[in-house]
GROMACS .gro file of C-alpha atoms in nm:
model
  449
    1MET     CA    1  12.831  17.768  -0.491
    2LEU     CA    2  12.506  17.848  -0.409
    3ARG     CA    3  12.317  18.104  -0.576
    4ALA     CA    4  12.077  18.371  -0.352
    5PRO     CA    5  11.746  18.400  -0.529
    6ALA     CA    6  11.585  18.676  -0.648
    7LEU     CA    7  11.228  18.790  -0.578
    8VAL     CA    8  11.016  18.949  -0.874
    9TRP     CA    9  10.755  19.157  -0.733
   10PHE     CA   10  10.499  19.174  -1.017
   11ARG     CA   11  10.231  19.424  -0.982
   12ARG     CA   12  10.022  19.578  -1.323
   13ASP     CA   13  10.272  19.380  -1.528
   14LEU     CA   14  10.085  19.036  -1.528
   15ARG     CA   15  10.249  18.865  -1.804
   16VAL     CA   16  10.572  18.647  -1.862
   17SER     CA   17  10.657  18.793  -2.259
   18ASP     CA   18  10.843  19.156  -2.298
   19HIS     CA   19  10.825  19.173  -1.906
   20ALA     CA   20  11.165  19.415  -1.800
   21ALA     CA   21  11.234  19.282  -1.443
   22LEU     CA   22  11.144  18.923  -1.548
   23HIS     CA   23  11.406  18.914  -1.806
   24GLN     CA   24  11.666  19.099  -1.585
   25ALA     CA   25  11.612  18.885  -1.332
   26SER     CA   26  11.655  18.564  -1.553
   27GLU     CA   27  11.959  18.721  -1.685
   28LYS     CA   28  12.147  18.669  -1.379
   29GLN     CA   29  12.018  18.284  -1.387
   30ALA     CA   30  11.983  18.288  -1.050
   31PRO     CA   31  11.644  18.096  -0.873
   32ILE     CA   32  11.350  18.336  -0.936
   33VAL     CA   33  11.054  18.371  -0.631
   34PRO     CA   34  10.823  18.532  -0.833
   35VAL     CA   35  10.561  18.706  -0.599
   36PHE     CA   36  10.221  18.912  -0.642
   37ILE     CA   37  10.097  19.119  -0.300
   38PHE     CA   38   9.757  19.206  -0.287
   39ASP     CA   39   9.797  19.552  -0.133
   40ASP     CA   40   9.609  19.643   0.200
   41GLY     CA   41   9.670  19.974   0.098
   42ILE     CA   42   9.456  19.965  -0.250
   43LEU     CA   43   9.197  19.682  -0.130
   44SER     CA   44   9.115  19.974   0.134
   45ASP     CA   45   8.959  20.150  -0.122
   46LYS     CA   46   8.605  19.901  -0.106
   47LYS     CA   47   8.409  20.175  -0.388
   48GLY     CA   48   8.434  20.056  -0.725
   49VAL     CA   49   8.764  19.841  -0.693
   50ALA     CA   50   8.536  19.521  -0.745
   51ARG     CA   51   8.513  19.466  -1.130
   52ARG     CA   52   8.888  19.592  -1.174
   53THR     CA   53   8.945  19.315  -0.908
   54ALA     CA   54   8.761  19.100  -1.079
   55PHE     CA   55   8.965  19.089  -1.389
   56LEU     CA   56   9.308  19.121  -1.205
   57LEU     CA   57   9.198  18.845  -1.034
   58ALA     CA   58   9.114  18.640  -1.377
   59SER     CA   59   9.452  18.790  -1.501
   60LEU     CA   60   9.640  18.658  -1.191
   61GLU     CA   61   9.540  18.274  -1.273
   62SER     CA   62   9.676  18.327  -1.643
   63LEU     CA   63  10.017  18.453  -1.510
   64ALA     CA   64  10.073  18.181  -1.247
   65ALA     CA   65   9.981  17.935  -1.523
   66ASN     CA   66  10.255  18.065  -1.701
   67LEU     CA   67  10.498  18.088  -1.457
   68ASN     CA   68  10.436  17.730  -1.375
   69THR     CA   69  10.500  17.624  -1.754
   70LEU     CA   70  10.823  17.798  -1.734
   71GLY     CA   71  10.910  17.623  -1.372
   72ALA     CA   72  10.858  17.915  -1.130
   73PRO     CA   73  10.517  17.906  -0.907
   74LEU     CA   74  10.360  18.235  -0.871
   75ILE     CA   75  10.351  18.318  -0.462
   76LEU     CA   76  10.065  18.497  -0.397
   77ARG     CA   77  10.047  18.693  -0.009
   78LYS     CA   78   9.815  18.963   0.115
   79GLY     CA   79   9.906  19.254   0.310
   80SER     CA   80  10.199  19.557   0.325
   81PRO     CA   81  10.414  19.502   0.090
   82ALA     CA   82  10.754  19.621   0.231
   83ASP     CA   83  10.632  19.358   0.526
   84VAL     CA   84  10.546  19.099   0.295
   85LEU     CA   85  10.883  19.131   0.110
   86ARG     CA   86  11.129  19.157   0.369
   87ALA     CA   87  10.939  18.828   0.539
   88LEU     CA   88  10.990  18.666   0.242
   89ALA     CA   89  11.332  18.756   0.169
   90LYS     CA   90  11.448  18.609   0.493
   91GLU     CA   91  11.237  18.279   0.429
   92THR     CA   92  11.418  18.246   0.082
   93GLY     CA   93  11.788  18.429   0.137
   94ALA     CA   94  11.665  18.624  -0.146
   95LYS     CA   95  11.917  18.911  -0.203
   96SER     CA   96  11.775  19.098  -0.478
   97LEU     CA   97  11.442  19.238  -0.567
   98PHE     CA   98  11.360  19.334  -0.940
   99PHE     CA   99  11.008  19.542  -1.018
  100ASN     CA  100  10.884  19.752  -1.274
  101LYS     CA  101  10.862  20.136  -1.182
  102ASP     CA  102  10.502  20.290  -1.164
  103ILE     CA  103  10.381  20.705  -1.200
  104GLU     CA  104  10.115  20.709  -0.947
  105PRO     CA  105  10.189  20.905  -0.662
  106TYR     CA  106  10.048  20.619  -0.405
  107SER     CA  107  10.295  20.375  -0.617
  108ARG     CA  108  10.570  20.602  -0.575
  109LYS     CA  109  10.525  20.629  -0.199
  110ARG     CA  110  10.452  20.292  -0.171
  111ASP     CA  111  10.797  20.170  -0.373
  112GLU     CA  112  11.009  20.423  -0.166
  113LYS     CA  113  10.937  20.243   0.159
  114VAL     CA  114  11.014  19.932  -0.020
  115VAL     CA  115  11.357  20.013  -0.139
  116ALA     CA  116  11.375  20.139   0.174
  117MET     CA  117  11.335  19.808   0.352
  118ALA     CA  118  11.525  19.580   0.094
  119GLN     CA  119  11.851  19.838   0.160
  120GLN     CA  120  11.826  19.773   0.503
  121GLU     CA  121  11.829  19.432   0.478
  122GLY     CA  122  12.119  19.423   0.256
  123MET     CA  123  11.947  19.340  -0.086
  124GLU     CA  124  12.012  19.470  -0.444
  125VAL     CA  125  11.737  19.682  -0.584
  126PHE     CA  126  11.671  19.669  -0.963
  127ALA     CA  127  11.342  19.894  -1.046
  128CYS     CA  128  11.293  19.869  -1.410
  129ASP     CA  129  11.136  20.054  -1.661
  130ASP     CA  130  10.865  19.881  -1.808
  131LEU     CA  131  10.545  20.083  -1.779
  132LEU     CA  132  10.581  20.287  -2.079
  133ILE     CA  133  10.758  20.278  -2.436
  134HIS     CA  134  10.961  20.603  -2.342
  135PRO     CA  135  11.032  20.572  -1.963
  136PRO     CA  136  10.921  20.891  -1.734
  137GLY     CA  137  11.093  21.215  -1.819
  138SER     CA  138  11.309  21.071  -2.112
  139VAL     CA  139  11.086  21.306  -2.332
  140GLN     CA  140  11.172  21.649  -2.231
  141ARG     CA  141  11.189  21.950  -2.407
  142MET     CA  142  11.504  22.113  -2.535
  143ALA     CA  143  11.551  22.373  -2.316
  144GLY     CA  144  11.447  22.109  -2.031
  145GLY     CA  145  11.149  22.012  -1.853
  146PRO     CA  146  10.833  21.823  -1.909
  147TYR     CA  147  10.624  21.900  -2.245
  148THR     CA  148  10.260  22.028  -2.128
  149VAL     CA  149  10.125  22.011  -2.455
  150PHE     CA  150  10.076  21.716  -2.696
  151THR     CA  151  10.166  21.775  -3.055
  152PRO     CA  152  10.527  21.883  -2.945
  153PHE     CA  153  10.549  21.567  -2.702
  154SER     CA  154  10.428  21.372  -2.957
  155ASN     CA  155  10.694  21.473  -3.236
  156ALA     CA  156  10.956  21.445  -2.961
  157TRP     CA  157  10.851  21.090  -2.870
  158LEU     CA  158  10.869  20.997  -3.220
  159SER     CA  159  11.201  21.100  -3.267
  160LYS     CA  160  11.292  20.864  -2.985
  161ARG     CA  161  11.374  20.499  -3.113
  162PRO     CA  162  11.171  20.253  -2.875
  163HIS     CA  163  11.356  19.900  -2.667
  164ASP     CA  164  11.226  19.610  -2.890
  165PRO     CA  165  11.028  19.393  -2.690
  166LEU     CA  166  11.212  19.111  -2.471
  167PRO     CA  167  11.217  18.760  -2.506
  168ARG     CA  168  10.985  18.535  -2.308
  169PRO     CA  169  11.230  18.383  -2.086
  170LYS     CA  170  11.211  17.996  -2.195
  171LYS     CA  171  11.282  17.852  -1.860
  172ILE     CA  172  11.304  18.013  -1.492
  173GLU     CA  173  11.419  17.797  -1.167
  174GLY     CA  174  11.197  17.820  -0.905
  175VAL     CA  175  11.255  17.796  -0.487
  176PRO     CA  176  11.076  17.468  -0.377
  177GLY     CA  177  10.889  17.484  -0.066
  178VAL     CA  178  10.796  17.883  -0.027
  179LYS     CA  179  10.419  17.872   0.009
  180GLY     CA  180  10.159  18.142  -0.022
  181ILE     CA  181   9.796  18.165   0.003
  182LEU     CA  182   9.549  18.042  -0.249
  183LEU     CA  183   9.377  18.269  -0.545
  184PRO     CA  184   9.073  18.487  -0.308
  185SER     CA  185   8.781  18.557  -0.489
  186LEU     CA  186   8.623  18.907  -0.440
  187GLU     CA  187   8.491  18.810  -0.095
  188ASP     CA  188   8.796  18.673   0.056
  189LEU     CA  189   8.940  19.010  -0.022
  190GLY     CA  190   8.661  19.155   0.133
  191LEU     CA  191   8.505  19.322  -0.165
  192PRO     CA  192   8.133  19.269  -0.331
  193LYS     CA  193   8.061  19.066  -0.618
  194CYS     CA  194   8.153  19.218  -0.945
  195ASP     CA  195   7.788  19.297  -1.078
  196ILE     CA  196   7.856  19.227  -1.441
  197PRO     CA  197   8.021  18.967  -1.640
  198VAL     CA  198   8.398  19.011  -1.636
  199PRO     CA  199   8.553  19.008  -2.034
  200ALA     CA  200   8.806  18.722  -2.075
  201ALA     CA  201   9.154  18.830  -1.917
  202GLY     CA  202   9.514  18.703  -1.913
  203GLU     CA  203   9.827  18.714  -2.151
  204LYS     CA  204   9.688  18.468  -2.415
  205THR     CA  205   9.366  18.625  -2.489
  206ALA     CA  206   9.584  19.006  -2.487
  207GLN     CA  207   9.798  18.869  -2.765
  208GLU     CA  208   9.490  18.735  -2.964
  209LEU     CA  209   9.300  19.052  -2.936
  210LEU     CA  210   9.582  19.202  -3.069
  211ARG     CA  211   9.647  18.966  -3.379
  212THR     CA  212   9.254  19.020  -3.451
  213PHE     CA  213   9.288  19.375  -3.432
  214ILE     CA  214   9.588  19.380  -3.633
  215GLY     CA  215   9.492  19.128  -3.875
  216LYS     CA  216   9.100  19.274  -3.895
  217ASN     CA  217   9.088  19.660  -3.830
  218ILE     CA  218   9.409  19.840  -3.812
  219LEU     CA  219   9.458  19.935  -4.171
  220LYS     CA  220   9.088  20.120  -4.191
  221TYR     CA  221   9.137  20.248  -3.789
  222GLN     CA  222   9.147  20.637  -3.867
  223ASP     CA  223   8.858  20.594  -4.079
  224THR     CA  224   8.641  20.376  -3.806
  225ARG     CA  225   8.799  20.424  -3.472
  226ASN     CA  226   8.510  20.733  -3.393
  227TYR     CA  227   8.196  20.546  -3.478
  228PRO     CA  228   8.069  20.339  -3.191
  229PHE     CA  229   7.814  20.110  -3.382
  230LYS     CA  230   8.102  19.954  -3.560
  231ASP     CA  231   8.349  19.692  -3.361
  232SER     CA  232   8.684  19.858  -3.527
  233THR     CA  233   8.889  19.930  -3.193
  234SER     CA  234   9.141  19.723  -3.050
  235HIS     CA  235   8.999  19.649  -2.695
  236LEU     CA  236   9.359  19.649  -2.523
  237SER     CA  237   9.304  19.889  -2.266
  238PRO     CA  238   9.204  19.608  -1.987
  239HIS     CA  239   9.535  19.441  -2.076
  240LEU     CA  240   9.719  19.801  -2.084
  241ARG     CA  241   9.569  19.854  -1.724
  242PHE     CA  242   9.668  19.539  -1.592
  243GLY     CA  243   9.993  19.469  -1.845
  244THR     CA  244   9.883  19.127  -1.984
  245LEU     CA  245  10.048  19.295  -2.298
  246SER     CA  246  10.274  19.534  -2.296
  247PRO     CA  247  10.295  19.866  -2.495
  248ARG     CA  248  10.578  19.780  -2.692
  249THR     CA  249  10.462  19.458  -2.811
  250ILE     CA  250  10.168  19.644  -2.972
  251LEU     CA  251  10.374  19.887  -3.088
  252ALA     CA  252  10.616  19.667  -3.292
  253ALA     CA  253  10.320  19.469  -3.395
  254ALA     CA  254  10.133  19.830  -3.587
  255ARG     CA  255  10.484  19.899  -3.694
  256ARG     CA  256  10.542  19.556  -3.876
  257ALA     CA  257  10.195  19.607  -3.999
  258ARG     CA  258  10.271  19.969  -4.145
  259ALA     CA  259  10.629  19.791  -4.327
  260ASP     CA  260  10.384  19.516  -4.512
  261ASP     CA  261  10.115  19.818  -4.616
  262PRO     CA  262  10.266  20.130  -4.647
  263ALA     CA  263   9.938  20.235  -4.817
  264ALA     CA  264   9.821  20.221  -4.471
  265LYS     CA  265  10.089  20.439  -4.260
  266LYS     CA  266   9.808  20.725  -4.159
  267GLN     CA  267   9.585  20.440  -4.068
  268ILE     CA  268   9.827  20.291  -3.842
  269ASP     CA  269   9.983  20.648  -3.720
  270VAL     CA  270   9.635  20.778  -3.583
  271PHE     CA  271   9.682  20.435  -3.333
  272ILE     CA  272  10.027  20.471  -3.295
  273GLY     CA  273   9.907  20.825  -3.152
  274GLU     CA  274   9.663  20.626  -2.916
  275LEU     CA  275  10.011  20.470  -2.712
  276ILE     CA  276  10.201  20.804  -2.719
  277TRP     CA  277   9.839  20.973  -2.558
  278ARG     CA  278   9.914  20.706  -2.312
  279ASP     CA  279  10.292  20.810  -2.220
  280PHE     CA  280  10.183  21.126  -2.251
  281TYR     CA  281   9.963  21.124  -1.970
  282LYS     CA  282  10.114  20.918  -1.783
  283GLN     CA  283  10.434  21.192  -1.758
  284ILE     CA  284  10.210  21.404  -1.692
  285LEU     CA  285  10.069  21.295  -1.365
  286TRP     CA  286  10.449  21.183  -1.308
  287GLU     CA  287  10.565  21.534  -1.332
  288PHE     CA  288  10.255  21.744  -1.185
  289PRO     CA  289  10.071  21.449  -0.923
  290HIS     CA  290   9.843  21.726  -0.823
  291VAL     CA  291   9.627  21.668  -1.102
  292VAL     CA  292   9.508  21.424  -0.908
  293ASP     CA  293   9.351  21.641  -0.630
  294GLY     CA  294   9.275  21.942  -0.889
  295SER     CA  295   9.328  22.094  -1.240
  296PHE     CA  296   9.654  22.097  -1.424
  297ARG     CA  297   9.580  22.500  -1.471
  298PRO     CA  298   9.491  22.539  -1.073
  299ALA     CA  299   9.284  22.897  -1.163
  300TYR     CA  300   8.994  22.650  -1.318
  301ASP     CA  301   8.971  22.493  -0.957
  302LYS     CA  302   8.781  22.840  -0.866
  303ILE     CA  303   8.462  22.718  -1.095
  304GLU     CA  304   8.167  22.727  -0.883
  305TRP     CA  305   7.945  22.394  -1.035
  306GLU     CA  306   7.633  22.384  -0.975
  307ASN     CA  307   7.651  22.004  -0.847
  308ARG     CA  308   7.284  21.918  -0.866
  309LYS     CA  309   7.262  21.572  -0.745
  310ASP     CA  310   6.962  21.489  -0.940
  311ARG     CA  311   7.132  21.585  -1.289
  312PHE     CA  312   7.429  21.368  -1.204
  313GLN     CA  313   7.231  21.078  -1.087
  314ALA     CA  314   7.065  21.125  -1.423
  315TRP     CA  315   7.385  21.138  -1.612
  316CYS     CA  316   7.466  20.781  -1.407
  317GLU     CA  317   7.206  20.601  -1.496
  318GLY     CA  318   7.148  20.714  -1.844
  319GLN     CA  319   6.830  20.876  -1.833
  320THR     CA  320   6.894  21.255  -1.966
  321GLY     CA  321   6.677  21.221  -2.220
  322TYR     CA  322   6.956  21.261  -2.453
  323PRO     CA  323   7.040  20.927  -2.631
  324ILE     CA  324   7.401  20.943  -2.728
  325VAL     CA  325   7.478  21.019  -2.379
  326ASP     CA  326   7.263  20.793  -2.236
  327ALA     CA  327   7.382  20.492  -2.474
  328ALA     CA  328   7.683  20.557  -2.355
  329MET     CA  329   7.638  20.563  -2.002
  330ARG     CA  330   7.486  20.240  -2.066
  331GLN     CA  331   7.723  20.062  -2.222
  332LEU     CA  332   7.977  20.215  -1.961
  333ASN     CA  333   7.722  20.044  -1.656
  334GLN     CA  334   7.626  19.728  -1.831
  335THR     CA  335   7.977  19.633  -1.976
  336GLY     CA  336   8.266  19.821  -1.803
  337TRP     CA  337   8.379  19.997  -2.090
  338MET     CA  338   8.251  20.274  -2.312
  339HIS     CA  339   8.417  20.368  -2.662
  340ASN     CA  340   8.636  20.685  -2.674
  341ARG     CA  341   8.440  20.942  -2.839
  342LEU     CA  342   8.157  20.809  -2.673
  343ARG     CA  343   8.364  20.938  -2.328
  344MET     CA  344   8.427  21.257  -2.479
  345ILE     CA  345   8.086  21.347  -2.546
  346VAL     CA  346   7.949  21.232  -2.217
  347ALA     CA  347   8.245  21.379  -2.041
  348SER     CA  348   8.157  21.736  -2.183
  349PHE     CA  349   7.796  21.692  -2.124
  350LEU     CA  350   7.853  21.641  -1.745
  351THR     CA  351   8.068  21.980  -1.756
  352LYS     CA  352   7.952  22.177  -1.965
  353ASP     CA  353   7.548  22.114  -1.999
  354LEU     CA  354   7.509  21.982  -1.657
  355LEU     CA  355   7.759  22.242  -1.466
  356VAL     CA  356   7.882  21.922  -1.274
  357THR     CA  357   8.260  21.907  -1.176
  358TRP     CA  358   8.475  21.712  -1.402
  359GLN     CA  359   8.571  21.496  -1.045
  360TRP     CA  360   8.247  21.356  -0.976
  361GLY     CA  361   8.289  21.217  -1.377
  362GLU     CA  362   8.632  21.061  -1.341
  363ARG     CA  363   8.536  20.928  -0.970
  364TYR     CA  364   8.200  20.734  -1.149
  365PHE     CA  365   8.412  20.608  -1.424
  366MET     CA  366   8.667  20.473  -1.199
  367GLU     CA  367   8.402  20.268  -1.020
  368LYS     CA  368   8.257  20.143  -1.299
  369LEU     CA  369   8.540  20.079  -1.600
  370PHE     CA  370   8.762  19.762  -1.625
  371ASP     CA  371   8.998  19.957  -1.793
  372GLY     CA  372   8.995  20.254  -1.511
  373ASP     CA  373   9.395  20.445  -1.538
  374LEU     CA  374   9.453  20.708  -1.271
  375ALA     CA  375   9.671  20.888  -1.551
  376ALA     CA  376   9.439  20.779  -1.840
  377ASN     CA  377   9.097  20.848  -1.714
  378ASN     CA  378   9.217  21.174  -1.513
  379GLY     CA  379   9.337  21.325  -1.882
  380GLY     CA  380   9.050  21.237  -2.038
  381TRP     CA  381   8.844  21.416  -1.801
  382GLN     CA  382   9.075  21.705  -1.781
  383TRP     CA  383   9.075  21.758  -2.207
  384ALA     CA  384   8.700  21.762  -2.196
  385ALA     CA  385   8.645  21.995  -1.917
  386GLY     CA  386   8.894  22.213  -2.021
  387THR     CA  387   9.109  22.224  -1.702
  388GLY     CA  388   9.401  22.012  -1.837
  389THR     CA  389   9.733  22.032  -2.008
  390ASP     CA  390   9.603  21.989  -2.396
  391ALA     CA  391   9.280  22.133  -2.302
  392GLN     CA  392   9.038  22.103  -2.547
  393PRO     CA  393   8.906  22.481  -2.483
  394TYR     CA  394   8.647  22.560  -2.223
  395PHE     CA  395   8.429  22.772  -2.476
  396ARG     CA  396   8.459  22.408  -2.740
  397ILE     CA  397   8.145  22.257  -2.607
  398PHE     CA  398   8.037  21.932  -2.785
  399ASN     CA  399   7.659  21.964  -2.894
  400PRO     CA  400   7.529  21.589  -2.787
  401SER     CA  401   7.261  21.611  -3.072
  402SER     CA  402   7.518  21.703  -3.317
  403GLN     CA  403   7.748  21.462  -3.256
  404ALA     CA  404   7.459  21.187  -3.246
  405GLU     CA  405   7.408  21.261  -3.624
  406LYS     CA  406   7.777  21.254  -3.695
  407PHE     CA  407   7.890  20.944  -3.494
  408ASP     CA  408   7.541  20.717  -3.460
  409PRO     CA  409   7.369  20.850  -3.825
  410GLU     CA  410   7.153  20.580  -3.797
  411GLY     CA  411   7.100  20.551  -3.455
  412LYS     CA  412   7.242  20.187  -3.423
  413PHE     CA  413   7.468  20.211  -3.103
  414ILE     CA  414   7.148  20.400  -2.986
  415ALA     CA  415   6.907  20.162  -3.070
  416GLN     CA  416   7.161  19.894  -2.889
  417TYR     CA  417   7.123  20.088  -2.505
  418VAL     CA  418   6.813  20.301  -2.575
  419PRO     CA  419   6.560  20.129  -2.752
  420GLU     CA  420   6.291  20.344  -2.638
  421ALA     CA  421   6.476  20.635  -2.729
  422ASP     CA  422   6.156  20.715  -2.980
  423SER     CA  423   5.937  20.639  -2.751
  424LEU     CA  424   5.689  20.812  -2.504
  425LYS     CA  425   5.864  20.593  -2.215
  426TYR     CA  426   6.205  20.804  -2.310
  427PRO     CA  427   6.222  21.111  -2.087
  428ALA     CA  428   6.229  21.469  -2.233
  429PRO     CA  429   6.596  21.663  -2.200
  430ILE     CA  430   6.663  21.756  -1.885
  431VAL     CA  431   6.842  22.046  -2.037
  432ASP     CA  432   6.875  22.245  -2.297
  433HIS     CA  433   7.196  22.271  -2.453
  434SER     CA  434   7.172  22.625  -2.563
  435VAL     CA  435   7.060  22.743  -2.290
  436GLU     CA  436   7.385  22.564  -2.079
  437ARG     CA  437   7.622  22.648  -2.304
  438LEU     CA  438   7.567  23.021  -2.285
  439ARG     CA  439   7.603  22.940  -1.863
  440THR     CA  440   7.939  22.755  -1.905
  441LEU     CA  441   8.076  23.002  -2.049
  442GLU     CA  442   8.000  23.264  -1.887
  443MET     CA  443   8.103  23.007  -1.553
  444TYR     CA  444   8.468  22.964  -1.695
  445LYS     CA  445   8.497  23.316  -1.814
  446LYS     CA  446   8.412  23.444  -1.400
  447ALA     CA  447   8.690  23.131  -1.285
  448ARG     CA  448   8.940  23.255  -1.522
  449GLY     CA  449   8.887  23.650  -1.448
   0.00000   0.00000   0.00000
């Protein structure tokens, strides 16, 4: 008896190890058609998508090679996902569709259309939980409903046992004769060239980064993570963004390291906390999609931001006269990445020193970051602006000078990106922090009534 093929739709999960949809499909022991679709709905947003699309293309090249090794070539197509998958099902006779769920509002609407199409075509749909360690809606308050404060969410999260990483399929039976497009260039997709070098991508690179971090830095993570001049963080964020490595695999590696060296428990638990923050912000986006367009706390939508374009431009270019802020922004512009401590500093400075809305900063980060992720970026910006869930209180305002003294005491990071900081070529501060702090407090108080 002929076995009907299964479609496995890859999206932001560009790996073959610990991949829920691919694992479930391979367990059915039917031929598999792996497919990735260049979604016209996403590519229509030309601004800021070039850097991440360049990383995506490099990740797809790696995924295609891995799938070829397993026996099923990756099919690339472009268009509306529902239309592409319908056509592919008709071509191959596929009777089932496997994919991993997403939590972003656009993705949820897109997936609803795809599921409706598949059901019309008589296909069985398997939508798998893969993006988070604990699926959306699974970490709830005792009385019911989602957590909106991080610490109780974290405690509940830690009380739940995570799933172990899933094994990589040993072999996959492909479907011969299925045609797709060649891996396109940015130009083919109607996008501008990437303006900076693209970091190494793909599943093998991600696994090597994880091994290096576990072997070199995780045992001192708590002590070193806040110092941008130290290369002590994992650099896994772009790989989590595109799913070349799963969060379950990272968590399992961290817990093995903790078991091997119990004395390093506190250091490793701080790193595990970063994975919990990732789950937290994604669950917030899942439960409260209004944060995409406005403040989590609607009262703060009334803030009367000054939004001076000249000050925003100086912030974007790293020309504010505050060396730690400028060094951070130049790191972002030149590398497509920014150290997390610096993300907090520059976000506080934009909103509470320059009185520019967090939404401008959020968009700029998404234009520049290789790891730009809607939930994490939105959550981080709203935390810094004091408009979010587990928000930094509006009256807690980072002093950029004292932050530099504390986290770059010898100026090593600043010297790397702002070598002219001590020269006459460097601009004077564009605002007085002490003056702007008072103005910010009044601005927030007015919005709060």
